[in-house]
C-alpha cells in the first residue's frame, strides 16, 4: 500500500509550525515522506534542538581550567586531580512522569546513567530534584508514590547509590510534576569516549535491548503543553528495565576497556534518530543504516516506528573494523543484542533502507546545524516590592513558629522518601541524603566528590535574574558546607510555554543570572537540559532552573556534616555580624505559611560575599577547626539551627538579638550564611576577622532535649523531630 503524501496537517500533528514545514520543504526541495517528517519533527523539537533557549544558553560560561568537556557531549567532564575525571549531567523526565510516574521516573534514571557511562565513566552516584503539586491535590499522593518507587526501583536494582536531592510541593505543579535526575561518574581523564562518528566505512553497531513501539514521539510529547487529553499519552512513555541497563553498562565499559570503540551515543530522546544524526553531525559525516537489521521485539515495525521509538537500554556505536568479533563476544557474554546495522559514509546524508527500498534520504546538516533558532519576545518584568519584615510579623513565640514551619511540606523531613533509595550500595558513600550535599569516596583514595541539586522557584518567580543566581549560590554553599571545593555545574531549566513573553522573560533572565553566578563562583556550566512547555491547560509551573553542582575534597577525613557531636560546642553564624537583629522575609517560607505569601522581592545575592565566605569555610574545615556546618536557606537561621540539633539529637541554648525584629532575625532568608559548630570559637572568630568575613556568636550545644532561647522561649527537640517526621508519612497513609 502506498504511503499518503505528507501535508501541513501531518507536520502540525508532530509539533511543527507552518513556517517550519515550509523550511523543511525548502531544505529538501521536495515533500518528505512519513519517516523523514518524523525525523525532522523529533530533531527540531524543543527537547532535541533547544530552539527557544539556544540564544540564552550560549551566554553561559562553559570553560575553565578544570573543564575537559563542556556542553555538547553526552555529559560534562571535569578534572578532579590524580588523572581522574568526574562525568556528570542532569536531565528531565517531567511529562512522562506525570503520565506514568513509575516508568517515567525509572527511565529518567536509566537515561541519565547511560549519558554518563557512554562517556566511559562508571556511575558512582545519583541525585534528583522533584517537584509535586499541593499536598491536598487529588493526584499528589499517587504521583509522589509512583515517582519515588520508580527512582528507587531503577537505581537500587542497577546498584548505584542515590546520595542527595530535593523535593518540594506547590500547587503550580498540580498538573505537571518535575522529575530531574542527575548522575555522576568517574573515569581516567585520558579515557573519555565521545560521540562524533569517525572513519568512513567503519561499521555502525546497535547494542543493548530490542526495539519496540514504546516511547514513539516521546521527544515531541515532551515539547508540548499538557491538556485534558494527557492521560491518552501513555503509549509515548518508555518502559525501563534496570537489569538490562546493568548488563548494558557492564558490557559497554568492558568493550571500552578493550580499546575498540571509536564513538558512542546513547539512544535517548528520539531514539535511533537522535543518536545517528548527532553522531554523524558531530563527525561531519553521513550514515547509511539498514533498518531491517535492527533487533526488534515487535513484528512489522515501519521505518518511522523504528527511527522514533524510545525503547530503553540501547546504544549506537562506531567501532574499529577489526574489533567486531571481540565486541560481539563481549555482548554475547552479557546476553545483549549486538548487530552491525550500517556504515559511516562521507555523504553528509542520513540514508535508511527498509524492505529493499530507500525509506529516507535526507541531508544531516538541516537536522542539526540549521535547526530553527528563535529569539522569542519577552515581556517587561515588573519587580516585586520590597516588604519590610515588621509589616508581616507578629509577637508569637519563635518556638511556636518554628514548630509550625517544620510541619509544612516545605520543611518536613524527607526521610520517608530517601529511605526508599539505597544510598550505601558500592560502599563509598560518606554522606547520603539528609544533609547539605552528598559525599562519596573516590574508591581506593582519600579524595572525595561532593554533589548537590538546588533551586528556589519562589525566588525565581519573584525575580528571575536574582533567582537564577541564587540557585547557583545555594548549590555552592551546600558543597562548601561539607568542606569541598565547588568545580562545575549542570543545569535543568524547567519552564512553561516559551511562546508566552512572560515565560520567555523568566527563562532568559534566570539564565543570565545563573551565568553571572557561575562566572563569579568559578563553577562553569558543563552540561544540562532544557524542559519547556511545562504547563497544563495554559497554567504554567513556577519556574524551576535546577542547578546540579559537583565539588572535590582532597582529604575526606576533614569533611563535616550538619550534626554537632557533643554538648559544649559553640554555635557561630558565618556571613552575619553581631549587629544583625532582623532579616529578609520577602518571598520566604515565613511569608508563605505565616503571613499569607504577599508578593515580595526575594533576598538579594552578593556573589562576591558568597565566594569569600565559601572559601573561608572551606579553609577552616580543611584546618579541622569546624566540627559541623549547615548553610542557612529555606526557613532561615533558627530552622538551620533546629535541623542541626535534630540531626545530632542534642539541644542548644541560643542568644536572642537585642531589639529589632525577632521573627525577621529568626526566619529571614538572607543569603550567604552558614551555621557552624566548633570547639575552637576563638580561632575561627579571629580567622574570620583576618579574612574580613562577618561572624557572630549564636549560642552553645547542650546535652538537653531542648532548643532554648535566652528570653525563656523553648521547645523540645524530640517534639520537633516527631512533628517534622510525621508530615509526609501522614500524606502517604491517606
XYZ file of C-alpha atoms in Angstrom:
734
model
C 0.000 0.000 0.000
C 1.444 3.393 -0.975
C 2.162 5.946 1.724
C -0.036 9.089 1.725
C 1.697 12.356 0.885
C 2.641 14.437 3.892
C 0.926 17.787 4.424
C 0.999 20.729 6.829
C -1.623 18.933 8.921
C 0.735 15.990 9.369
C 3.546 18.336 10.359
C 1.323 20.182 12.831
C 0.314 16.885 14.455
C 4.029 16.279 15.096
C 4.532 19.675 16.750
C 5.952 21.562 13.752
C 4.808 25.076 12.864
C 3.716 26.239 9.421
C 6.999 28.118 8.992
C 8.991 25.057 9.997
C 7.026 22.951 7.495
C 7.873 25.463 4.753
C 11.536 25.391 5.796
C 11.629 21.591 5.532
C 10.175 21.749 2.019
C 12.787 24.353 1.091
C 15.709 22.395 2.533
C 14.682 19.122 0.900
C 13.351 20.709 -2.323
C 10.578 18.134 -2.133
C 7.893 16.812 0.202
C 9.237 14.482 2.919
C 7.754 11.061 3.474
C 6.373 9.975 6.862
C 9.701 8.696 8.182
C 11.590 11.786 7.077
C 8.988 14.126 8.542
C 9.082 12.218 11.819
C 12.860 12.615 11.935
C 12.617 16.361 11.309
C 9.909 16.769 13.939
C 11.988 14.965 16.565
C 15.249 16.751 15.801
C 13.529 20.141 15.644
C 11.565 19.622 18.854
C 12.431 21.799 21.842
C 13.691 18.690 23.615
C 16.343 17.994 20.977
C 17.058 21.330 19.277
C 16.768 23.866 22.125
C 15.343 26.241 19.525
C 13.850 28.648 22.083
C 16.750 28.528 24.537
C 19.894 28.297 22.379
C 20.302 32.072 22.230
C 20.499 32.253 26.018
C 22.420 29.032 26.635
C 25.240 30.489 24.523
C 25.739 33.191 27.173
C 26.665 30.715 29.923
C 30.339 30.317 30.914
C 31.438 26.849 29.839
C 35.235 26.968 30.067
C 37.666 26.741 32.943
C 40.998 25.182 33.865
C 39.281 22.049 35.201
C 36.865 21.587 32.278
C 37.632 18.673 29.979
C 34.319 18.524 28.103
C 31.624 21.177 28.236
C 28.120 21.193 26.725
C 27.667 19.225 23.520
C 28.723 15.773 24.643
C 26.552 13.196 26.401
C 27.688 14.646 29.741
C 30.164 17.193 31.090
C 33.638 16.225 32.260
C 35.906 17.967 34.790
C 39.394 17.174 36.061
C 39.412 16.246 39.772
C 43.142 15.522 40.041
C 45.220 12.340 40.162
C 44.460 11.697 36.493
C 40.753 11.277 37.181
C 37.675 12.989 35.770
C 34.153 13.413 37.109
C 31.470 12.984 34.442
C 28.014 14.347 35.259
C 24.730 15.638 33.916
C 21.142 16.313 34.954
C 18.126 15.697 32.735
C 14.358 15.923 32.988
C 11.628 13.330 32.592
C 8.755 15.574 33.579
C 5.958 14.831 31.135
C 6.424 11.036 31.153
C 6.455 11.013 34.973
C 3.105 12.762 35.183
C 1.517 10.350 32.727
C 3.062 7.183 34.169
C 5.001 8.078 37.344
C 6.826 4.808 37.972
C 8.133 4.260 34.443
C 8.614 7.958 33.789
C 10.892 8.319 36.797
C 12.621 4.972 36.305
C 13.502 5.659 32.675
C 14.693 9.126 33.663
C 17.231 7.481 35.960
C 18.171 4.921 33.316
C 18.651 7.594 30.667
C 20.909 9.804 32.746
C 23.041 6.810 33.751
C 23.550 5.960 30.074
C 24.649 9.544 29.376
C 27.399 9.073 31.958
C 28.673 5.589 31.129
C 28.527 6.419 27.416
C 31.477 8.709 28.173
C 33.420 5.752 29.582
C 32.738 6.580 33.232
C 31.437 4.198 35.850
C 28.441 5.864 37.544
C 29.064 6.283 41.275
C 26.131 8.410 42.457
C 22.603 9.537 41.652
C 20.670 12.610 42.773
C 17.280 14.038 41.899
C 15.252 17.238 42.035
C 11.500 16.641 42.336
C 8.510 18.985 42.346
C 4.966 17.837 43.140
C 1.633 19.603 43.421
C -0.080 20.714 46.601
C -0.280 18.026 49.272
C -4.085 18.129 49.247
C -4.351 17.730 45.463
C -6.048 14.516 44.390
C -3.057 13.253 42.363
C -0.132 14.253 44.579
C -0.096 11.108 46.719
C -0.279 8.854 43.638
C 2.415 10.784 41.755
C 4.775 11.053 44.729
C 4.490 7.337 45.472
C 4.996 6.335 41.846
C 7.943 8.620 41.168
C 9.785 7.670 44.365
C 9.197 3.981 43.642
C 10.444 4.421 40.073
C 13.629 6.192 41.139
C 14.324 3.614 43.835
C 13.330 0.708 41.613
C 15.810 1.575 38.881
C 18.669 2.975 40.981
C 18.542 0.245 43.606
C 18.373 -2.553 41.048
C 21.245 -1.257 38.934
C 23.321 -0.758 42.085
C 24.116 2.978 42.060
C 23.638 4.906 45.326
C 21.216 7.835 45.475
C 23.064 10.266 47.738
C 21.112 13.508 47.555
C 18.365 15.596 46.045
C 15.464 17.873 46.846
C 11.671 17.551 46.965
C 9.198 20.424 47.014
C 5.421 20.784 46.879
C 3.492 23.642 45.258
C 0.075 23.952 43.635
C 1.651 25.145 40.371
C 2.869 21.563 39.810
C -0.579 20.001 40.258
C -0.864 19.212 36.559
C 2.817 18.977 35.655
C 5.303 17.427 38.072
C 9.047 17.878 37.643
C 11.365 14.874 37.778
C 15.005 15.811 37.195
C 17.610 13.058 37.542
C 21.354 13.616 37.935
C 24.168 11.095 37.671
C 27.870 11.374 38.484
C 30.551 9.018 37.245
C 34.321 8.576 37.442
C 36.895 7.670 34.818
C 40.505 8.345 33.888
C 40.801 11.752 32.273
C 42.601 10.259 29.261
C 39.947 7.561 28.744
C 36.871 9.639 27.911
C 34.741 8.483 24.984
C 32.906 10.892 22.721
C 30.094 10.737 20.223
C 31.421 12.123 16.926
C 31.386 9.463 14.202
C 34.766 8.792 12.601
C 36.147 6.896 9.667
C 34.018 6.479 6.514
C 33.363 2.792 6.037
C 33.544 1.964 9.731
C 30.716 -0.248 10.992
C 27.767 1.200 12.919
C 26.747 -1.141 15.726
C 23.421 -1.359 17.544
C 23.754 -2.803 21.062
C 21.505 -3.427 24.048
C 17.812 -4.237 24.243
C 15.467 -4.824 21.342
C 13.353 -2.040 19.833
C 9.617 -1.891 20.457
C 6.842 0.603 19.901
C 7.109 2.245 23.341
C 8.026 5.902 23.550
C 7.388 6.776 19.911
C 7.475 10.561 19.615
C 8.395 10.935 23.278
C 10.659 13.902 22.442
C 7.815 15.655 20.668
C 5.400 14.938 23.520
C 7.941 16.402 25.953
C 7.934 19.602 23.868
C 4.212 20.343 24.129
C 1.784 21.560 26.761
C -0.481 19.159 28.603
C -4.242 19.261 28.244
C -7.293 17.291 29.317
C -6.130 14.526 26.958
C -2.875 13.986 28.863
C -3.813 10.504 30.085
C -4.134 9.309 26.487
C -0.398 9.832 26.001
C 0.603 6.705 27.941
C 1.932 4.974 24.771
C 4.598 7.706 24.497
C 6.108 6.751 27.865
C 9.066 4.395 27.715
C 9.409 1.235 29.780
C 12.650 0.698 31.684
C 14.481 -2.480 32.630
C 17.227 -1.853 35.204
C 18.586 -5.373 34.934
C 19.182 -4.938 31.203
C 20.544 -1.471 31.990
C 23.083 -3.036 34.346
C 24.166 -5.565 31.702
C 24.479 -2.825 29.086
C 26.604 -0.682 31.396
C 28.998 -3.529 32.186
C 29.245 -4.620 28.541
C 29.946 -1.090 27.301
C 32.572 -0.423 29.953
C 34.257 -3.741 29.189
C 34.292 -3.003 25.468
C 35.676 0.477 26.085
C 38.464 -1.104 28.096
C 39.452 -3.168 25.043
C 40.207 -0.025 23.016
C 37.711 -0.979 20.309
C 35.227 1.914 20.466
C 35.703 4.949 18.215
C 32.483 6.773 19.134
C 29.361 6.000 21.098
C 25.979 7.600 21.733
C 23.041 6.764 23.977
C 19.707 6.215 22.230
C 17.825 8.663 24.414
C 15.196 11.166 23.308
C 14.184 10.407 19.694
C 15.969 7.042 19.887
C 17.811 5.880 16.798
C 17.047 9.213 15.123
C 18.939 11.443 17.516
C 21.807 9.015 18.097
C 22.537 8.511 14.387
C 22.005 12.140 13.382
C 24.055 13.613 16.235
C 26.946 11.196 15.737
C 27.064 11.922 12.017
C 26.698 15.671 12.508
C 29.470 15.958 15.098
C 31.785 13.995 12.832
C 30.859 15.958 9.704
C 29.943 12.660 8.048
C 26.919 10.648 6.954
C 25.339 7.321 7.832
C 23.718 4.514 5.908
C 21.587 2.169 8.020
C 19.630 -0.943 7.043
C 16.588 -0.855 9.324
C 15.795 -4.490 8.556
C 18.826 -5.366 10.690
C 17.622 -3.513 13.821
C 16.755 -6.039 16.555
C 13.043 -5.749 17.349
C 10.646 -7.270 19.843
C 7.561 -6.493 17.763
C 6.693 -7.534 14.230
C 6.356 -5.418 11.109
C 7.667 -2.197 12.556
C 7.819 0.576 9.976
C 10.818 2.784 9.283
C 9.007 5.602 11.086
C 8.452 3.460 14.193
C 11.996 2.102 14.229
C 13.533 5.559 13.996
C 11.242 7.272 16.523
C 10.949 4.519 19.146
C 12.417 5.437 22.523
C 12.754 1.904 23.823
C 15.286 1.931 26.653
C 18.704 0.410 27.300
C 20.047 0.850 23.760
C 23.268 2.355 22.370
C 24.711 3.161 18.980
C 28.447 2.949 18.433
C 31.124 3.091 15.786
C 33.904 0.583 16.370
C 37.169 -0.325 14.707
C 36.550 -2.672 11.752
C 38.841 -5.358 13.153
C 37.146 -5.260 16.573
C 33.765 -6.669 15.545
C 34.455 -10.232 16.627
C 35.805 -9.255 20.028
C 32.949 -6.820 20.585
C 30.352 -9.433 19.683
C 31.868 -11.870 22.158
C 31.563 -9.312 24.947
C 27.909 -8.543 24.245
C 27.075 -12.223 23.787
C 28.603 -12.856 27.218
C 26.304 -10.221 28.724
C 23.323 -11.656 26.816
C 22.659 -8.466 24.848
C 21.925 -7.805 21.205
C 24.922 -6.821 19.096
C 24.125 -6.036 15.493
C 26.054 -4.207 12.759
C 23.283 -2.196 11.097
C 25.173 0.129 8.762
C 28.285 2.106 7.993
C 29.696 5.586 8.270
C 29.741 7.452 4.944
C 31.238 10.642 3.511
C 27.944 11.825 2.013
C 26.724 14.047 4.846
C 23.327 12.358 4.464
C 21.192 10.003 6.504
C 20.188 7.124 4.264
C 17.833 4.487 5.647
C 16.987 1.233 3.900
C 13.858 -0.796 4.625
C 12.417 -3.811 2.822
C 14.878 -3.413 -0.016
C 13.966 0.221 -0.689
C 15.161 3.632 0.452
C 12.963 4.748 3.349
C 14.831 8.008 3.995
C 17.477 10.062 2.215
C 17.973 13.476 3.779
C 20.927 15.765 4.484
C 22.234 15.773 8.065
C 23.058 19.484 8.214
C 19.475 20.869 8.222
C 18.544 18.446 11.017
C 21.120 19.838 13.421
C 23.133 22.872 12.363
C 20.270 24.515 10.524
C 17.540 23.700 13.027
C 15.446 26.793 13.828
C 16.721 29.151 16.498
C 14.234 31.618 17.912
C 14.698 34.900 19.717
C 11.247 34.889 21.224
C 9.743 38.135 22.526
C 9.941 38.904 26.230
C 7.589 40.823 28.473
C 8.816 43.644 30.678
C 9.285 42.229 34.148
C 7.569 44.195 36.887
C 9.675 43.963 40.032
C 8.009 42.675 43.167
C 8.060 45.205 46.040
C 10.487 45.022 48.946
C 8.427 44.139 52.003
C 9.732 45.218 55.404
C 9.762 42.382 57.930
C 7.821 44.356 60.519
C 4.927 44.632 58.066
C 4.289 40.874 58.151
C 5.471 39.662 61.559
C 3.675 39.068 64.840
C 4.589 38.690 68.505
C 4.160 34.908 68.576
C 6.989 32.947 70.251
C 9.786 31.855 67.915
C 9.359 28.263 69.138
C 5.706 28.086 68.033
C 6.509 29.496 64.585
C 9.421 27.050 64.259
C 7.182 24.094 65.055
C 4.557 25.313 62.594
C 7.130 25.675 59.817
C 8.745 22.287 60.402
C 5.344 20.634 59.962
C 4.860 22.156 56.490
C 5.589 20.193 53.343
C 8.317 22.729 52.533
C 10.414 21.839 55.589
C 9.136 18.446 56.800
C 11.609 15.562 56.869
C 12.081 13.775 53.532
C 13.117 10.563 55.307
C 10.068 8.622 54.016
C 11.307 9.406 50.515
C 15.048 8.908 50.693
C 14.934 5.762 52.789
C 13.431 4.048 49.745
C 16.690 4.718 47.910
C 19.809 2.652 48.544
C 22.379 5.292 49.448
C 25.094 2.885 50.637
C 25.500 0.427 47.747
C 29.091 0.380 46.383
C 30.266 1.128 49.972
C 31.821 4.504 49.155
C 29.057 6.801 50.425
C 30.297 9.015 53.241
C 27.240 11.280 53.455
C 23.894 10.393 51.941
C 20.542 12.198 51.818
C 19.535 14.429 54.704
C 22.495 16.813 54.787
C 23.668 19.713 52.651
C 25.455 17.656 49.990
C 26.032 14.029 49.151
C 29.635 12.914 49.585
C 31.304 9.830 48.156
C 34.827 8.489 48.420
C 36.806 8.164 45.218
C 37.333 4.449 45.599
C 40.720 3.469 46.960
C 41.782 7.024 47.801
C 41.314 9.846 50.327
C 39.741 12.066 47.682
C 36.005 12.694 47.727
C 33.290 14.073 45.477
C 30.538 16.276 46.879
C 27.318 16.904 44.952
C 24.038 18.734 45.326
C 20.918 19.852 43.439
C 19.222 23.160 44.226
C 16.640 25.715 43.138
C 14.174 28.032 44.915
C 11.274 28.517 42.467
C 9.523 31.175 44.558
C 12.658 33.347 44.273
C 12.844 32.801 40.507
C 9.190 33.726 40.080
C 9.652 36.891 42.149
C 12.904 37.903 40.413
C 14.150 35.591 37.618
C 17.610 37.155 37.377
C 18.241 37.052 41.106
C 16.606 33.623 41.389
C 18.885 32.134 38.726
C 21.938 33.464 40.529
C 20.638 32.257 43.896
C 20.214 28.690 42.605
C 23.937 28.590 41.799
C 24.866 30.258 45.096
C 22.746 27.800 47.093
C 24.399 24.814 45.413
C 27.790 26.435 46.005
C 27.034 26.801 49.731
C 25.952 23.175 50.010
C 29.225 21.965 48.504
C 31.288 24.317 50.697
C 29.378 23.214 53.805
C 30.885 19.716 53.674
C 34.376 21.124 53.097
C 34.620 20.541 49.350
C 35.756 22.939 46.607
C 32.999 23.554 44.016
C 34.114 22.698 40.478
C 31.316 22.990 37.926
C 27.583 22.785 37.386
C 24.985 21.081 35.255
C 21.561 22.679 34.934
C 17.994 21.671 34.187
C 15.862 24.606 33.056
C 12.202 23.829 33.759
C 9.772 26.464 32.459
C 6.351 26.873 30.903
C 5.491 27.798 27.312
C 8.316 29.954 25.821
C 5.919 31.361 23.229
C 4.422 33.409 26.072
C 6.542 36.550 26.586
C 6.314 36.400 30.382
C 7.637 32.816 30.393
C 10.419 33.744 27.985
C 11.422 36.536 30.363
C 11.632 34.059 33.232
C 13.897 31.741 31.266
C 16.160 34.358 29.690
C 16.688 36.370 32.846
C 17.286 33.319 35.053
C 19.894 32.022 32.596
C 21.649 35.396 32.668
C 21.641 35.373 36.475
C 22.850 31.789 36.520
C 25.672 32.656 34.135
C 26.800 35.613 36.225
C 26.887 33.461 39.352
C 28.694 30.594 37.626
C 31.339 33.047 36.408
C 31.736 34.768 39.771
C 31.967 31.488 41.701
C 34.244 29.807 39.134
C 31.784 26.990 38.504
C 31.313 26.770 34.703
C 28.302 25.040 33.185
C 29.477 21.789 31.577
C 26.188 20.071 30.737
C 22.448 20.400 31.105
C 18.941 20.068 29.815
C 16.036 22.362 28.966
C 12.445 21.332 29.642
C 9.824 23.748 28.308
C 6.055 23.710 27.894
C 5.625 22.593 31.480
C 2.031 23.711 31.778
C -1.438 22.248 31.706
C -4.459 23.911 30.122
C -2.476 27.132 29.907
C -1.375 27.166 33.561
C 2.439 27.276 33.873
C 4.569 25.845 36.643
C 6.574 28.052 38.946
C 9.873 28.473 37.076
C 12.473 25.987 38.276
C 16.009 26.259 36.842
C 17.668 23.482 38.849
C 21.422 23.578 39.425
C 23.406 20.401 39.997
C 26.907 21.043 41.324
C 29.943 18.836 41.885
C 32.948 19.620 44.076
C 36.078 17.854 45.221
C 37.646 17.413 48.649
C 41.254 16.261 48.751
C 41.059 14.549 52.142
C 37.737 13.037 53.132
C 38.922 12.806 56.740
C 38.378 16.575 57.040
C 34.782 16.560 55.711
C 31.949 17.565 58.043
C 28.192 17.042 58.196
C 25.407 19.113 59.716
C 25.286 17.404 63.125
C 27.249 18.741 66.142
C 28.903 15.915 68.070
C 28.892 16.957 71.733
C 27.498 19.365 74.276
C 29.606 22.440 74.923
C 30.396 23.065 71.272
C 29.932 26.685 70.247
C 27.481 27.706 67.541
C 28.557 30.580 65.273
C 26.988 32.054 62.174
C 29.371 32.940 59.339
C 28.251 35.674 56.942
C 26.350 37.679 59.586
C 27.608 40.237 62.080
C 26.755 40.924 65.722
C 24.582 43.913 64.858
C 22.071 41.768 62.936
C 18.677 41.838 64.671
C 16.323 41.490 61.694
C 16.153 39.571 58.407
C 14.741 39.405 54.885
C 11.294 37.833 54.996
C 10.229 38.671 51.445
C 9.473 35.506 49.408
C 10.434 33.399 52.449
C 8.708 30.344 53.853
C 7.675 32.504 56.797
C 5.921 34.829 54.353
C 4.279 31.864 52.645
C 2.992 29.998 55.679
C 2.695 32.606 58.410
C 1.920 35.830 56.546
C -0.223 34.590 53.637
C 2.525 34.889 50.978
C 2.371 38.550 49.988
C 4.014 39.422 46.666
C 7.518 40.412 47.680
C 11.050 40.610 46.322
C 13.382 37.764 47.309
C 16.597 38.323 49.283
C 19.464 39.789 47.248
C 22.564 37.724 46.474
C 26.092 39.113 46.778
C 28.250 36.853 44.643
C 31.464 38.399 45.933
C 30.416 37.715 49.518
C 29.300 34.181 48.622
C 32.711 33.359 47.232
C 34.668 34.959 50.077
C 32.550 33.286 52.765
C 32.536 29.914 50.997
C 36.312 29.896 50.583
C 36.748 30.846 54.241
C 34.517 27.968 55.328
C 36.426 25.505 53.121
C 39.736 26.633 54.624
C 38.514 26.273 58.210
C 37.003 22.845 57.608
C 40.261 21.785 55.986
C 42.144 23.093 59.021
C 39.980 21.000 61.357
C 38.540 23.884 63.367
C 34.929 23.221 62.357
C 33.017 20.157 63.571
C 29.688 20.683 61.778
C 28.348 23.157 59.234
C 24.967 23.865 57.687
C 24.035 26.551 55.197
C 21.154 28.874 56.082
C 18.467 28.537 53.431
C 14.727 27.734 53.494
C 13.194 28.902 56.754
C 16.158 30.972 57.882
C 18.577 30.927 60.790
C 16.552 29.207 63.518
C 15.392 26.474 61.133
C 19.059 25.772 60.274
C 19.924 25.570 63.990
C 16.961 23.268 64.646
C 17.955 20.973 61.762
C 21.460 20.651 63.186
C 20.104 19.854 66.648
C 17.616 17.305 65.265
C 20.384 15.612 63.261
C 22.525 15.366 66.403
C 19.771 14.588 68.900
C 21.167 17.389 71.044
C 19.791 20.666 72.316
C 21.137 24.212 72.229
C 20.878 27.495 74.059
C 20.622 30.432 71.673
C 21.432 34.091 72.240
C 18.456 36.199 71.151
C 19.094 39.504 69.330
C 18.827 42.867 71.048
C 15.823 44.839 69.812
C 14.972 44.723 66.115
C 12.532 42.168 64.789
C 12.873 38.721 66.362
C 10.934 36.909 63.630
C 12.953 38.596 60.903
C 16.177 37.569 62.662
C 14.961 34.004 63.213
C 13.260 33.236 59.889
C 14.649 35.735 57.389
C 16.277 34.045 54.403
C 19.226 36.417 53.938
C 21.796 34.721 51.708
C 25.444 33.748 52.111
C 25.303 32.386 55.673
C 26.376 29.197 57.442
C 25.828 27.966 60.985
C 28.855 26.098 62.339
C 29.669 24.136 65.474
C 33.217 24.350 66.798
C 35.442 23.623 69.782
C 37.708 26.475 68.662
C 35.422 29.510 68.649
C 38.263 31.948 69.298
C 40.410 30.544 66.493
C 37.569 30.617 63.976
C 36.462 34.100 65.015
C 39.959 35.532 64.703
C 40.453 33.846 61.343
C 37.161 35.327 60.099
C 38.223 38.819 61.149
C 41.557 38.361 59.369
C 39.716 37.216 56.228
C 37.233 40.131 56.519
C 34.320 37.689 56.857
C 31.390 38.503 59.135
C 30.912 36.134 62.075
C 28.657 36.155 65.110
C 28.174 34.081 68.267
C 24.836 32.213 68.318
C 24.975 30.001 71.380
C 26.109 26.629 72.631
C 25.149 22.974 72.102
C 23.694 21.285 75.175
C 23.008 17.719 76.263
C 19.370 18.588 76.961
C 16.392 17.761 74.759
C 15.632 21.430 74.326
C 16.182 24.288 71.909
C 16.141 27.243 74.297
C 16.405 30.983 73.762
C 17.799 33.255 76.438
C 14.485 35.112 76.693
C 12.941 31.932 78.151
C 11.262 30.654 74.990
C 11.978 26.930 74.464
C 10.826 23.798 72.651
C 11.655 20.093 72.846
C 13.975 18.706 70.148
C 12.049 15.420 70.339
C 8.844 17.292 69.587
C 10.426 18.997 66.603
C 11.671 15.652 65.295
C 8.358 13.833 65.685
C 6.447 16.703 64.068
C 8.814 17.025 61.111
C 8.978 13.259 60.593
C 5.190 12.784 60.585
C 4.115 15.038 57.717
C 4.956 13.040 54.590
C 4.116 9.604 56.053
C 0.708 11.020 57.045
C 0.126 12.108 53.443
C 1.124 8.710 52.060
C -1.023 6.892 54.627
C -4.031 8.840 53.432
